[in-house]
mmCIF file of C-alpha atoms in Angstrom:
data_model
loop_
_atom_site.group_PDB
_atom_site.id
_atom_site.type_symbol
_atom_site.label_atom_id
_atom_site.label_comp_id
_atom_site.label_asym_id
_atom_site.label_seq_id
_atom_site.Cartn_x
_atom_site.Cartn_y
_atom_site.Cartn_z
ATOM 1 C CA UNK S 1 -15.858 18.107 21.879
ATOM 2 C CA UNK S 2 -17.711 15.455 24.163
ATOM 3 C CA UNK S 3 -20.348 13.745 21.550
ATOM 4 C CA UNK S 4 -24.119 14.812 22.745
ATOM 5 C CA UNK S 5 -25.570 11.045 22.369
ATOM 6 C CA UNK S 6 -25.699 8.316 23.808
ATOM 7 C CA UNK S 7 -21.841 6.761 24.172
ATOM 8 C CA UNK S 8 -20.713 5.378 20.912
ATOM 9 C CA UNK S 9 -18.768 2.156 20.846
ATOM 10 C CA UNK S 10 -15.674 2.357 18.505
ATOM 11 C CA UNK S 11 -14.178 -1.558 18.226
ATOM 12 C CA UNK S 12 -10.388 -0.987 16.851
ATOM 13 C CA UNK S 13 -9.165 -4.289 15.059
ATOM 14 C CA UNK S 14 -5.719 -3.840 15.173
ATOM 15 C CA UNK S 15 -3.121 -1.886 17.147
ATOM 16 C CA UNK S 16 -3.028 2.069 16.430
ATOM 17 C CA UNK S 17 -1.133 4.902 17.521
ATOM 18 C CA UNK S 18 -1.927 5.950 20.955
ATOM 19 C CA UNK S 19 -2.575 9.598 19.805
ATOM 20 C CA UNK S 20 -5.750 8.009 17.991
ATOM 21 C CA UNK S 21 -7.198 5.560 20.867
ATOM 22 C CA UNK S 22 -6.927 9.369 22.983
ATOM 23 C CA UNK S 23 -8.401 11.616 20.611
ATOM 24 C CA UNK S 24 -11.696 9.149 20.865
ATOM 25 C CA UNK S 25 -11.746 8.711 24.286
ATOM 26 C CA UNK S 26 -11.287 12.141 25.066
ATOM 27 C CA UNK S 27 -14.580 12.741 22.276
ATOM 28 C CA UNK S 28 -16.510 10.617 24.316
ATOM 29 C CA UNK S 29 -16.581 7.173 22.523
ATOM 30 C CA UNK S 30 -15.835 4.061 24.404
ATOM 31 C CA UNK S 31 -13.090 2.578 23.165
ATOM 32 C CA UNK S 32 -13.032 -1.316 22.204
ATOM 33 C CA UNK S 33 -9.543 -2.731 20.840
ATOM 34 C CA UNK S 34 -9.324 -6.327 19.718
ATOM 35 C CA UNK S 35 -5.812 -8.252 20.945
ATOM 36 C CA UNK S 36 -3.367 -8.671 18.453
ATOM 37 C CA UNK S 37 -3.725 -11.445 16.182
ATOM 38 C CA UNK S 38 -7.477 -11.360 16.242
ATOM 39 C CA UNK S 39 -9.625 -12.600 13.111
ATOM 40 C CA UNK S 40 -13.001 -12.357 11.767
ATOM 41 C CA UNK S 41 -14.580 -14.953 14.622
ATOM 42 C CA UNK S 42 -12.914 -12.065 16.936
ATOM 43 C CA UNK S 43 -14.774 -9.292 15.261
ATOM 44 C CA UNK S 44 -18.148 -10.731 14.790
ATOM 45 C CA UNK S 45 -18.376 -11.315 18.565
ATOM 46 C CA UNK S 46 -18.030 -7.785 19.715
ATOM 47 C CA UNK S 47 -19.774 -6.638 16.127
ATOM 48 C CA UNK S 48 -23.374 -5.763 17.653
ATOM 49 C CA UNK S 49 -21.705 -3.223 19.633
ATOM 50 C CA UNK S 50 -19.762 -1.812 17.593
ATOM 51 C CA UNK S 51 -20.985 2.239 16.458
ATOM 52 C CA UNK S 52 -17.916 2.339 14.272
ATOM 53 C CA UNK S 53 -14.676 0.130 13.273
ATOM 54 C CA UNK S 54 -11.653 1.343 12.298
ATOM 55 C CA UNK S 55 -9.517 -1.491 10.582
ATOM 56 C CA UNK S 56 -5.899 -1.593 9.030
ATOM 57 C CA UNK S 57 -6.541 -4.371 7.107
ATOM 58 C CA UNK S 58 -5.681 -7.614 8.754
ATOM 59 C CA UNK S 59 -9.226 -8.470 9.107
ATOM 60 C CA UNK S 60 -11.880 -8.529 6.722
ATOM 61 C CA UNK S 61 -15.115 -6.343 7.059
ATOM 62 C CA UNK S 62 -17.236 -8.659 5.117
ATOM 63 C CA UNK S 63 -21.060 -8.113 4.809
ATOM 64 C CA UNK S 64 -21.902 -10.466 7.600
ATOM 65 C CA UNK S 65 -20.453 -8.511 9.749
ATOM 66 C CA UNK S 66 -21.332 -5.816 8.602
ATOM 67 C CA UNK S 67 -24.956 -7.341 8.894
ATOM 68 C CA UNK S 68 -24.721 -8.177 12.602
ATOM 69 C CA UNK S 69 -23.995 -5.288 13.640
ATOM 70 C CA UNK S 70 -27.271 -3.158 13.600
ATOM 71 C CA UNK S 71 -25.924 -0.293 15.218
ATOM 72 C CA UNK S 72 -22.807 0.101 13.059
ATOM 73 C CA UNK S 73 -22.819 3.432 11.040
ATOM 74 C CA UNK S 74 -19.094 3.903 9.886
ATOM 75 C CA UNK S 75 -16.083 1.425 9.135
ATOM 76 C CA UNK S 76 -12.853 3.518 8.933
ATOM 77 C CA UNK S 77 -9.778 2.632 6.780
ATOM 78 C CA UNK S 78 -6.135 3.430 8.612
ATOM 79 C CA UNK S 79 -4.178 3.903 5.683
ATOM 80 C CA UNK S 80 -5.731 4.000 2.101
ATOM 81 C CA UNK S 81 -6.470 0.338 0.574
ATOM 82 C CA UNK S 82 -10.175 -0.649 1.238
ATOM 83 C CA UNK S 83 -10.185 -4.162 -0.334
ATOM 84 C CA UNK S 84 -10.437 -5.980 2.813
ATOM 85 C CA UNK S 85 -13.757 -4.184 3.087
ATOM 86 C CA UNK S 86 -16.688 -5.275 1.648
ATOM 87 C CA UNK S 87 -17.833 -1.853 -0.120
ATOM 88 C CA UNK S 88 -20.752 -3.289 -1.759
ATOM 89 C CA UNK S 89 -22.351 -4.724 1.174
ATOM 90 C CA UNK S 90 -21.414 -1.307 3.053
ATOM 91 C CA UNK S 91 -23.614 0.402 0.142
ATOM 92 C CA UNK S 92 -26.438 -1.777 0.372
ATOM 93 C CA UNK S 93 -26.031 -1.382 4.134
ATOM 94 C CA UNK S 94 -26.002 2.596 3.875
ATOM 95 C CA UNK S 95 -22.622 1.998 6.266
ATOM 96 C CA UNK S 96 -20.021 5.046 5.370
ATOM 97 C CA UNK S 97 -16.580 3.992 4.605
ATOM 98 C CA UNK S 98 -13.385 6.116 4.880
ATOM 99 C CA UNK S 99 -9.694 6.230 4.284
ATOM 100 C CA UNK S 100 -6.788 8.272 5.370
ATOM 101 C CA UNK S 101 -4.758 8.545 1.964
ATOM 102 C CA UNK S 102 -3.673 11.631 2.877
ATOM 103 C CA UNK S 103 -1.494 10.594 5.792
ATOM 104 C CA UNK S 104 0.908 7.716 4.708
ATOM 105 C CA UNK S 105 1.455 9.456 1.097
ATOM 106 C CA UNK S 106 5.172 11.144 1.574
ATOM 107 C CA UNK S 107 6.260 7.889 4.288
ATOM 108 C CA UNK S 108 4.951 5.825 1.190
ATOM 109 C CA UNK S 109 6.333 7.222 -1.394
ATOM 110 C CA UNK S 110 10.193 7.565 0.251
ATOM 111 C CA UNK S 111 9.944 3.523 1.140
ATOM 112 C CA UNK S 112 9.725 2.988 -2.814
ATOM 113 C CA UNK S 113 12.778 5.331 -3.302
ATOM 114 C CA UNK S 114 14.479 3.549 -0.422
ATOM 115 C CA UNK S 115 13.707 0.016 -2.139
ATOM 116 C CA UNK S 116 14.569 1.362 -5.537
ATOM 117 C CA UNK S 117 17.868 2.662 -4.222
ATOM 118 C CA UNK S 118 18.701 -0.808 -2.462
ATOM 119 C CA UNK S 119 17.748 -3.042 -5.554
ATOM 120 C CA UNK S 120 19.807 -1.231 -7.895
ATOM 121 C CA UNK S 121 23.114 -0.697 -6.056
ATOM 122 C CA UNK S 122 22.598 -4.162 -4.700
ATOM 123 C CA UNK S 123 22.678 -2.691 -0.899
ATOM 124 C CA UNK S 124 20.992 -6.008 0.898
ATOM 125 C CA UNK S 125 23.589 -8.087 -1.110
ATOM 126 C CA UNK S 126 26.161 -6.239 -0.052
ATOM 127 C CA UNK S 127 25.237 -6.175 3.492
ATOM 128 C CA UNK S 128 25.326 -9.521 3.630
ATOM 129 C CA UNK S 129 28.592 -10.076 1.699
ATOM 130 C CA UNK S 130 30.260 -7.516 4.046
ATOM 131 C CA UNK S 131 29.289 -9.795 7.062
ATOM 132 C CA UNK S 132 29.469 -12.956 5.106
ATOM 133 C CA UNK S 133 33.901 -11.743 4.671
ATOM 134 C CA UNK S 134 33.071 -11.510 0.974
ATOM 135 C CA UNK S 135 34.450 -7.914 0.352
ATOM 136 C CA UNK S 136 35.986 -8.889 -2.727
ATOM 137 C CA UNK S 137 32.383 -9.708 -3.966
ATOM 138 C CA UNK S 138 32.565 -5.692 -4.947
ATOM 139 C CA UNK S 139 34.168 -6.266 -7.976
ATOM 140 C CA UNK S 140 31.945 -8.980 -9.014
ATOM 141 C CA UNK S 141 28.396 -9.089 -8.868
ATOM 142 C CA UNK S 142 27.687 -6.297 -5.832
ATOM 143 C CA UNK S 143 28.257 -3.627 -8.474
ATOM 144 C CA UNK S 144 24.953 -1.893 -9.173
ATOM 145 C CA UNK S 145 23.471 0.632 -11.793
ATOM 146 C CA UNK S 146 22.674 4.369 -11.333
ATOM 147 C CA UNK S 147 19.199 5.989 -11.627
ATOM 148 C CA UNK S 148 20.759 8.825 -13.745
ATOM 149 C CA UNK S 149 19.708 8.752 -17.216
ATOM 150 C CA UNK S 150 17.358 5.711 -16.505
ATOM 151 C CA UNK S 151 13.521 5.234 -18.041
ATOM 152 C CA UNK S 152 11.577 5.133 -14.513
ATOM 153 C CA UNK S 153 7.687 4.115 -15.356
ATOM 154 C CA UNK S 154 5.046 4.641 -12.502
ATOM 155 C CA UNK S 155 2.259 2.719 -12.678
ATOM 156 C CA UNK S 156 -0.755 5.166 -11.320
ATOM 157 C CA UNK S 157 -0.301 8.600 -11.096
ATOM 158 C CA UNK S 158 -2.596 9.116 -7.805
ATOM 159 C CA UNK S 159 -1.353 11.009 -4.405
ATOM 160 C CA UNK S 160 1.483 8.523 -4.011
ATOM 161 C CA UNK S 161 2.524 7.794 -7.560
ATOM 162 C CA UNK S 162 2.667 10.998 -8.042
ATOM 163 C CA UNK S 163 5.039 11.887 -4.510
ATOM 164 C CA UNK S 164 7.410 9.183 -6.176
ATOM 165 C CA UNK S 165 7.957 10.674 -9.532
ATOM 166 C CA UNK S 166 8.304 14.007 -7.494
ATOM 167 C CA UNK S 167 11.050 12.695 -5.503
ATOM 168 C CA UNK S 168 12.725 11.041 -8.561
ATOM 169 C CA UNK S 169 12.872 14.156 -10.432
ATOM 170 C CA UNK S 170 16.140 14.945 -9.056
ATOM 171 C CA UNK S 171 17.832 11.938 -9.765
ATOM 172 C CA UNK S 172 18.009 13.261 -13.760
ATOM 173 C CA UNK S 173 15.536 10.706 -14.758
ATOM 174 C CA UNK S 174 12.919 9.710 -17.841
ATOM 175 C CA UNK S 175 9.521 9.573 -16.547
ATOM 176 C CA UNK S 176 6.424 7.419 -17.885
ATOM 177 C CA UNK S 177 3.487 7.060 -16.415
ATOM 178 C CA UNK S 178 0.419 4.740 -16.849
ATOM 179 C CA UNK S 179 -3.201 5.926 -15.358
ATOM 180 C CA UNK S 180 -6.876 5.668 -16.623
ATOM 181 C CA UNK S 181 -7.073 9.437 -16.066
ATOM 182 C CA UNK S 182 -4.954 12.087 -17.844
ATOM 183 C CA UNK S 183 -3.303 14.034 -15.148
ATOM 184 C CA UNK S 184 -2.208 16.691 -17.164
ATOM 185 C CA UNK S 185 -1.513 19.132 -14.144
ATOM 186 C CA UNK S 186 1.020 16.185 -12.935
ATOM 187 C CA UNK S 187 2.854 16.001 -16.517
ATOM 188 C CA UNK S 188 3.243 20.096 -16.841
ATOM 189 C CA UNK S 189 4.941 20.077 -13.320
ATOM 190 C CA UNK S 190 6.992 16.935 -13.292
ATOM 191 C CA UNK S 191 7.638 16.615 -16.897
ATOM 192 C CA UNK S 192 6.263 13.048 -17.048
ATOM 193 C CA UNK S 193 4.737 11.805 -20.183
ATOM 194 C CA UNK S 194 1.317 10.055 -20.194
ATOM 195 C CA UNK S 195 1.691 6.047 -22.094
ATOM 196 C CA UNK S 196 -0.527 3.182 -22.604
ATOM 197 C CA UNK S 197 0.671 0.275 -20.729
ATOM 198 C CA UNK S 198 2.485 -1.967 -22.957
ATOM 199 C CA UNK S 199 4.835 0.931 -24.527
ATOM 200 C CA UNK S 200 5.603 1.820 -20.564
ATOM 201 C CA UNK S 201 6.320 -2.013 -20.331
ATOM 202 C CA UNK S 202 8.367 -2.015 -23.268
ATOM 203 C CA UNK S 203 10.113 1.663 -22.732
ATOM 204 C CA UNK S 204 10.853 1.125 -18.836
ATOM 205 C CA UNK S 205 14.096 0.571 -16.760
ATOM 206 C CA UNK S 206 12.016 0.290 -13.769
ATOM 207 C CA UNK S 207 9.213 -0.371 -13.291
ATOM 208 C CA UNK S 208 7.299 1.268 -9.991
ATOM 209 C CA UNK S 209 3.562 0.192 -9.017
ATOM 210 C CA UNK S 210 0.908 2.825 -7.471
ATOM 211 C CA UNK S 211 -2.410 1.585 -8.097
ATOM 212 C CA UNK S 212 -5.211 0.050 -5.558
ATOM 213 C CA UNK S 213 -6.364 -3.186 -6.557
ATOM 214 C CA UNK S 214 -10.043 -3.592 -8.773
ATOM 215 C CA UNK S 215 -10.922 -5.727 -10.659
ATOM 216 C CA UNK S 216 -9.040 -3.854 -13.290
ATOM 217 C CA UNK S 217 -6.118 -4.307 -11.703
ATOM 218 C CA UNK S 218 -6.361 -7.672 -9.666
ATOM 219 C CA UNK S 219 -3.238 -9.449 -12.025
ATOM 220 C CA UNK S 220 -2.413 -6.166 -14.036
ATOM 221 C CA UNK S 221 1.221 -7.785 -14.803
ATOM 222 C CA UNK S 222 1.088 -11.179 -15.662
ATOM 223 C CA UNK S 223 3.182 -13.638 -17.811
ATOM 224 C CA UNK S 224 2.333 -11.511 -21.003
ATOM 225 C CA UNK S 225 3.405 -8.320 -19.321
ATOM 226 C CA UNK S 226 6.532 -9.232 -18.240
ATOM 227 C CA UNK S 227 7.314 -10.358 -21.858
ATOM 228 C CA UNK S 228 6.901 -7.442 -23.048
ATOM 229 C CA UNK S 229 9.358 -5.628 -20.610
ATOM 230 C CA UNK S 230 13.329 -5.046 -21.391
ATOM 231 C CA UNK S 231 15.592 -7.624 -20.721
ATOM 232 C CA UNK S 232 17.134 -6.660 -17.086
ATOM 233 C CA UNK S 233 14.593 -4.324 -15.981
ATOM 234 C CA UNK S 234 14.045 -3.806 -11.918
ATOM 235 C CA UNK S 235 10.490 -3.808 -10.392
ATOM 236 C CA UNK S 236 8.948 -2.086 -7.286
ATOM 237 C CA UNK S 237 5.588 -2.783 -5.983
ATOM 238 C CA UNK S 238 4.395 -0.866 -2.500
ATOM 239 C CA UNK S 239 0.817 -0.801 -3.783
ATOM 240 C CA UNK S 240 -0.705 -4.216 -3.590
ATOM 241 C CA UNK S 241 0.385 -7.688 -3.927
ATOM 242 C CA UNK S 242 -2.096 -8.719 -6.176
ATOM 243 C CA UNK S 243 -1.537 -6.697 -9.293
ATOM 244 C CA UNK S 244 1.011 -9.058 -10.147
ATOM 245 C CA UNK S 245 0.605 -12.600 -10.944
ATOM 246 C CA UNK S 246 3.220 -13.429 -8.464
ATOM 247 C CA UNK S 247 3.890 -16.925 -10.478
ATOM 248 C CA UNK S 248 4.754 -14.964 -13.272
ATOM 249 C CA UNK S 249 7.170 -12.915 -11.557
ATOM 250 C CA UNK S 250 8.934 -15.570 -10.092
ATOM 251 C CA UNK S 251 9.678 -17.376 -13.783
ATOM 252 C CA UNK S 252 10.954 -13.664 -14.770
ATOM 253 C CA UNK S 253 12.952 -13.567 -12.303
ATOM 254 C CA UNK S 254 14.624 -16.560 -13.031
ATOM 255 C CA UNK S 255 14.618 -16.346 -16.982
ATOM 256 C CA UNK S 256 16.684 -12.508 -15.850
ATOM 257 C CA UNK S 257 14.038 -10.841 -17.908
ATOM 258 C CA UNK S 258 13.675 -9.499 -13.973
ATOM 259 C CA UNK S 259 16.965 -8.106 -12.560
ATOM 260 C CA UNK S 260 15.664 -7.437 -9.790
ATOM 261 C CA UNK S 261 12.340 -7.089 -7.734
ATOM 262 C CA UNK S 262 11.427 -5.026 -4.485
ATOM 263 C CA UNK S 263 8.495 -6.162 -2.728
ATOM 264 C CA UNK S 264 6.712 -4.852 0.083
ATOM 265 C CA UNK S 265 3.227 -6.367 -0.779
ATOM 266 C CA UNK S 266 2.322 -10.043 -2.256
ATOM 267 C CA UNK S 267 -0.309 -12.112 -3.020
ATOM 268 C CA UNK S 268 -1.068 -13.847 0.310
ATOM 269 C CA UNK S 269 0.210 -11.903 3.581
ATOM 270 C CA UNK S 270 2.623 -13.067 5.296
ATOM 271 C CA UNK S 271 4.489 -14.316 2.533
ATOM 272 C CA UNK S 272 5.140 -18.342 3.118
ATOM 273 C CA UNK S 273 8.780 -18.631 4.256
ATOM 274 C CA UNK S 274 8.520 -21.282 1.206
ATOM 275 C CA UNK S 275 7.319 -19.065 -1.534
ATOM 276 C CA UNK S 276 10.358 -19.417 -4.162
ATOM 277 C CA UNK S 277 10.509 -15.356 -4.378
ATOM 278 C CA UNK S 278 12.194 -16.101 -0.617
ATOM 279 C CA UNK S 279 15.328 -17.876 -1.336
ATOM 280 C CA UNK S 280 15.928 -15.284 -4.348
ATOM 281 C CA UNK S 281 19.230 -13.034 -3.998
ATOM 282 C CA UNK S 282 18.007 -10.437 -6.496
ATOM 283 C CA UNK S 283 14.906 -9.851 -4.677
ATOM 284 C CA UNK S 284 14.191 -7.789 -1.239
ATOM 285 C CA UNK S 285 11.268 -8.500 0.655
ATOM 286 C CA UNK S 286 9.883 -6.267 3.468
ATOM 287 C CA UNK S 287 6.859 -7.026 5.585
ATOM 288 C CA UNK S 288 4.295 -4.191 4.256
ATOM 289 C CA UNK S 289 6.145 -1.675 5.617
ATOM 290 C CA UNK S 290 5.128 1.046 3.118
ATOM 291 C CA UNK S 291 3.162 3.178 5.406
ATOM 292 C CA UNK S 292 5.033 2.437 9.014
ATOM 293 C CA UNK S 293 6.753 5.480 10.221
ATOM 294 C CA UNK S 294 6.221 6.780 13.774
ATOM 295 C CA UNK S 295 5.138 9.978 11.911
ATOM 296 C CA UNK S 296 2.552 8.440 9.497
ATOM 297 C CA UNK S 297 1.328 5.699 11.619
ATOM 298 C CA UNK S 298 0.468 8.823 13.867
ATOM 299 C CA UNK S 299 -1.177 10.729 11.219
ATOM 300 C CA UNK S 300 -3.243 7.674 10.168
ATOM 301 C CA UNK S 301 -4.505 7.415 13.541
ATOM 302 C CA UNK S 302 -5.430 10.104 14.877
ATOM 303 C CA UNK S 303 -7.587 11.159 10.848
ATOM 304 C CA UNK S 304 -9.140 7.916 11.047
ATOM 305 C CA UNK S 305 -10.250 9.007 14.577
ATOM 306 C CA UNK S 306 -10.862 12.695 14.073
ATOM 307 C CA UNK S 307 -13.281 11.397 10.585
ATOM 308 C CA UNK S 308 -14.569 8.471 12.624
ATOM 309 C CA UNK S 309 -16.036 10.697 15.255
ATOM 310 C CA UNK S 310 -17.305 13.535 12.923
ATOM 311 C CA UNK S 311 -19.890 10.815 11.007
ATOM 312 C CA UNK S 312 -20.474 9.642 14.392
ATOM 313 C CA UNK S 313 -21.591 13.408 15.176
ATOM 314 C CA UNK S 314 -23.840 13.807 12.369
ATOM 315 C CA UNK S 315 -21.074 15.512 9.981
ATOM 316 C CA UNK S 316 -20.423 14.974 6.196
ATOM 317 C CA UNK S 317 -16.955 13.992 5.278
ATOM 318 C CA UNK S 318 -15.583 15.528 1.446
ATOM 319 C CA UNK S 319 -14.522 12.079 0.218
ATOM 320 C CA UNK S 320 -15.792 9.311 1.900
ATOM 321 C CA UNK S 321 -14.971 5.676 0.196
ATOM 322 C CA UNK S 322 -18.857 5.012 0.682
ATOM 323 C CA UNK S 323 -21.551 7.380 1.569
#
């Protein structure tokens, strides 16, 4: 449906799936998209025009430009963490905010499986050995541990923590789980048991982080955390990189109270090719790769365009960010 207004300007910061940039030109909404590698100077130039924005995250949406762009009546999220947008300003703005958390939950939740899998059977290791003409390496230090019979805790129970401790059911697994709300529907189905943080610290095997980052969370494991953990215990985090005190991590890692870490997230993005956690062997490192599938980067774009367009139309979303 062709919009009955004037035509809206949508500025897209990043790169999104085509299926999106066609759904709102084909709504009637001209279509803005920033070059790659574009940054907040970038955005406040074309910011007056802007109707809407739809961001993944690689710029921030901070209240000045929120501010300088009178017209602006939406800022949509593709894919599900909003802290690169300033939500208080976009409240005291009356700007509506929205994610797609929907969309990237299942691509999400098998990329911590798939990082899971490869830090405890040592798979990047023993890529490397294979091609390095160490085969004999696989009676040494390439041989792994089994998820069978392990303690698995998830920290954050929400859509994707929740996919994760679905798709680990199989694997004959103990399941904890740490969240600020009960989800007792969760724990009849999936047989997970509801802890307070330090016992899932203390309890755990591995360790797998789900929750956004607040102020609640911002540094959620730090040096006293990791203390409290086993000796030898593997870590996932495919949430965000600032839960964890990454300077922590990285003297855990090489006390060995950390086996192992998997890391798709980190403090600062990119990570510095000189951060210590880069020259680790018991450590993979992916590039925020959590929610990139052809499938879910499709998805992502083409709800962020489909909710874009409806507040653009007048509509009322079910669970906007900010209304």
């Amino acid at each position: 449906m062709v919009l009955d207004m004037d035509r809206p300007t949508v500025i897209v910061t990043e790169p999104i799936h085509p299926a999106g940039i066609r759904l709102l030109e084909e709504a009637g909404a001209e279509v803005v998209q920033l070059p790659p590698g574009s940054d907040e100077r970038a955005l406040m130039e074309v910011a007056p025009r802007a109707d809407a924005l739809i961001t993944r995250g690689g710029i921030r949406v901070t209240r000045a430009i929120m501010a300088a762009s009178p017209r602006l009546r939406v800022v949509g999220v593709h894919g599900v963490g909003c802290d690169h947008v300033d939500l208080g300003a976009a409240r005291d703005l009356g700007k509506v905010v929205l994610n797609t958390p929907s969309a990237l939950t299942a691509t999400v939740a098998e990329m911590t499986l798939a990082l899971m899998l490869a830090l405890t059977r040592r798979v990047v290791s023993a890529d490397k050995a294979v091609r390095a003409g160490e085969w004999t390496r696989k009676y040494g230090d390439l041989i792994g541990s089994e998820l069978m019979g392990k303690t698995v805790g998830v920290i954050g129970l929400g859509r994707i923590g929740a996919a994760v401790a679905r798709r680990l059911k199989p694997f004959d697994v103990t399941l904890l789980y740490y969240d600020v709300t009960e989800r007792t529907a969760l724990e009849d189905e999936l047989g997970v048991k509801r802890v307070d943080l330090d016992t899932l610290l203390r309890e755990s095997d591995i360790i797998t982080l789900h929750t956004p980052l607040t102020p609640g969370t911002r540094g959620l494991l730090s040096r006293r955390e990791f203390n409290l953990m086993k000796d030898g215990v593997y870590l996932v985090n495919t949430a965000r990189g600032k839960v964890i005190d990454q300077r922590a991590l990285v003297e855990a890692l090489k006390a060995g109270k950390v086996a192992g870490a998997a890391l798709d997230v980190f403090e600062e993005e990119p990570l510095d090719p000189e951060d210590p956690l880069a020259s680790m062997d018991n450590v993979i490192l992916t590039p925020h790769l959590g929610a990139s599938s052809r499938e879910a980067m499709r998805r992502m774009a083409v709800q962020v365009a489909e909710e874009v367009m409806e507040v653009l139309r007048g509509g009322v979303l079910e669970s906007p960010v900010v209304m």
